Amino acid sequence: MTEQELKGVIHSHPEIMGGTPVFVGTRVPLQNLIDSLEGGESVDDFLDAFPTVKREQAIAVIEAGKLKMLESV
């Protein structure tokens, strides 16, 4: 996923949540997904807790993180 494609999934604007990166179309911070996964919750658990986030958005973020990590190896 390119940086441009990721902009269709996550965005940051000073007037939305003080500039915290959020999922497009929501006020759900990206950090909430990271915290959920680090805490042992599944993607489904996260989506149940934040129904405004689409599965495709969550998966795209995970895939982008995976690719970024693999690039740095």
PDB file of C-alpha atoms in Angstrom:
ATOM      1  CA  MET A   1       0.000   0.000   0.000  1.00  0.00           C
ATOM      2  CA  THR A   2       1.434   3.324  -1.016  1.00  0.00           C
ATOM      3  CA  GLU A   3       1.474   6.378   1.197  1.00  0.00           C
ATOM      4  CA  GLN A   4      -1.118   7.954  -1.101  1.00  0.00           C
ATOM      5  CA  GLU A   5      -3.427   4.934  -0.768  1.00  0.00           C
ATOM      6  CA  LEU A   6      -3.019   5.027   2.999  1.00  0.00           C
ATOM      7  CA  LYS A   7      -4.248   8.633   2.971  1.00  0.00           C
ATOM      8  CA  GLY A   8      -7.609   7.245   1.866  1.00  0.00           C
ATOM      9  CA  VAL A   9      -7.691   5.143   5.029  1.00  0.00           C
ATOM     10  CA  ILE A  10      -6.130   7.406   7.667  1.00  0.00           C
ATOM     11  CA  HIS A  11      -5.914  11.156   7.888  1.00  0.00           C
ATOM     12  CA  SER A  12      -4.881  13.868  10.271  1.00  0.00           C
ATOM     13  CA  HIS A  13      -6.347  17.354  10.516  1.00  0.00           C
ATOM     14  CA  PRO A  14      -5.732  19.910  13.263  1.00  0.00           C
ATOM     15  CA  GLU A  15      -9.475  20.431  13.721  1.00  0.00           C
ATOM     16  CA  ILE A  16     -10.248  16.715  14.089  1.00  0.00           C
ATOM     17  CA  MET A  17      -9.145  15.211  17.396  1.00  0.00           C
ATOM     18  CA  GLY A  18      -6.376  17.803  17.639  1.00  0.00           C
ATOM     19  CA  GLY A  19      -4.529  16.368  14.642  1.00  0.00           C
ATOM     20  CA  THR A  20      -4.397  12.796  15.942  1.00  0.00           C
ATOM     21  CA  PRO A  21      -4.358  10.322  13.009  1.00  0.00           C
ATOM     22  CA  VAL A  22      -7.860   8.852  12.651  1.00  0.00           C
ATOM     23  CA  PHE A  23      -9.595   6.451  10.297  1.00  0.00           C
ATOM     24  CA  VAL A  24     -11.167   8.383   7.408  1.00  0.00           C
ATOM     25  CA  GLY A  25     -14.858   9.057   7.977  1.00  0.00           C
ATOM     26  CA  THR A  26     -14.569   8.494  11.729  1.00  0.00           C
ATOM     27  CA  ARG A  27     -13.157  10.079  14.846  1.00  0.00           C
ATOM     28  CA  VAL A  28     -11.481   6.793  15.825  1.00  0.00           C
ATOM     29  CA  PRO A  29      -7.743   7.229  16.370  1.00  0.00           C
ATOM     30  CA  LEU A  30      -5.364   4.796  14.685  1.00  0.00           C
ATOM     31  CA  GLN A  31      -3.774   4.324  18.111  1.00  0.00           C
ATOM     32  CA  ASN A  32      -6.957   2.570  19.274  1.00  0.00           C
ATOM     33  CA  LEU A  33      -6.344  -0.240  16.766  1.00  0.00           C
ATOM     34  CA  ILE A  34      -2.706  -0.546  17.805  1.00  0.00           C
ATOM     35  CA  ASP A  35      -3.625  -0.599  21.502  1.00  0.00           C
ATOM     36  CA  SER A  36      -6.314  -3.218  20.911  1.00  0.00           C
ATOM     37  CA  LEU A  37      -3.991  -5.529  19.014  1.00  0.00           C
ATOM     38  CA  GLU A  38      -1.168  -5.051  21.525  1.00  0.00           C
ATOM     39  CA  GLY A  39      -3.646  -5.911  24.274  1.00  0.00           C
ATOM     40  CA  GLY A  40      -4.396  -9.261  22.646  1.00  0.00           C
ATOM     41  CA  GLU A  41      -7.733  -8.354  21.121  1.00  0.00           C
ATOM     42  CA  SER A  42      -8.654  -9.511  17.641  1.00  0.00           C
ATOM     43  CA  VAL A  43      -9.508  -7.289  14.705  1.00  0.00           C
ATOM     44  CA  ASP A  44     -13.113  -8.432  15.132  1.00  0.00           C
ATOM     45  CA  ASP A  45     -13.058  -7.275  18.768  1.00  0.00           C
ATOM     46  CA  PHE A  46     -11.767  -3.890  17.632  1.00  0.00           C
ATOM     47  CA  LEU A  47     -14.415  -3.597  14.918  1.00  0.00           C
ATOM     48  CA  ASP A  48     -17.151  -4.528  17.389  1.00  0.00           C
ATOM     49  CA  ALA A  49     -15.936  -1.775  19.719  1.00  0.00           C
ATOM     50  CA  PHE A  50     -15.614   0.778  16.892  1.00  0.00           C
ATOM     51  CA  PRO A  51     -18.327  -0.024  14.325  1.00  0.00           C
ATOM     52  CA  THR A  52     -17.661   3.132  12.291  1.00  0.00           C
ATOM     53  CA  VAL A  53     -14.302   1.682  11.194  1.00  0.00           C
ATOM     54  CA  LYS A  54     -14.580  -0.596   8.167  1.00  0.00           C
ATOM     55  CA  ARG A  55     -12.809  -3.952   8.149  1.00  0.00           C
ATOM     56  CA  GLU A  56     -10.995  -2.904   4.960  1.00  0.00           C
ATOM     57  CA  GLN A  57      -9.578   0.139   6.756  1.00  0.00           C
ATOM     58  CA  ALA A  58      -8.253  -1.886   9.688  1.00  0.00           C
ATOM     59  CA  ILE A  59      -6.718  -4.526   7.410  1.00  0.00           C
ATOM     60  CA  ALA A  60      -5.132  -1.851   5.203  1.00  0.00           C
ATOM     61  CA  VAL A  61      -3.434  -0.301   8.240  1.00  0.00           C
ATOM     62  CA  ILE A  62      -2.150  -3.686   9.411  1.00  0.00           C
ATOM     63  CA  GLU A  63      -0.850  -4.508   5.926  1.00  0.00           C
ATOM     64  CA  ALA A  64       0.852  -1.113   5.624  1.00  0.00           C
ATOM     65  CA  GLY A  65       2.551  -1.665   8.970  1.00  0.00           C
ATOM     66  CA  LYS A  66       3.678  -5.121   7.911  1.00  0.00           C
ATOM     67  CA  LEU A  67       5.144  -3.836   4.647  1.00  0.00           C
ATOM     68  CA  LYS A  68       6.927  -0.982   6.421  1.00  0.00           C
ATOM     69  CA  MET A  69       8.442  -3.422   8.876  1.00  0.00           C
ATOM     70  CA  LEU A  70       9.584  -5.774   6.106  1.00  0.00           C
ATOM     71  CA  GLU A  71      11.190  -2.869   4.222  1.00  0.00           C
ATOM     72  CA  SER A  72      13.343  -2.057   7.227  1.00  0.00           C
ATOM     73  CA  VAL A  73      14.740  -5.600   7.580  1.00  0.00           C
TER      74      VAL A  73
END
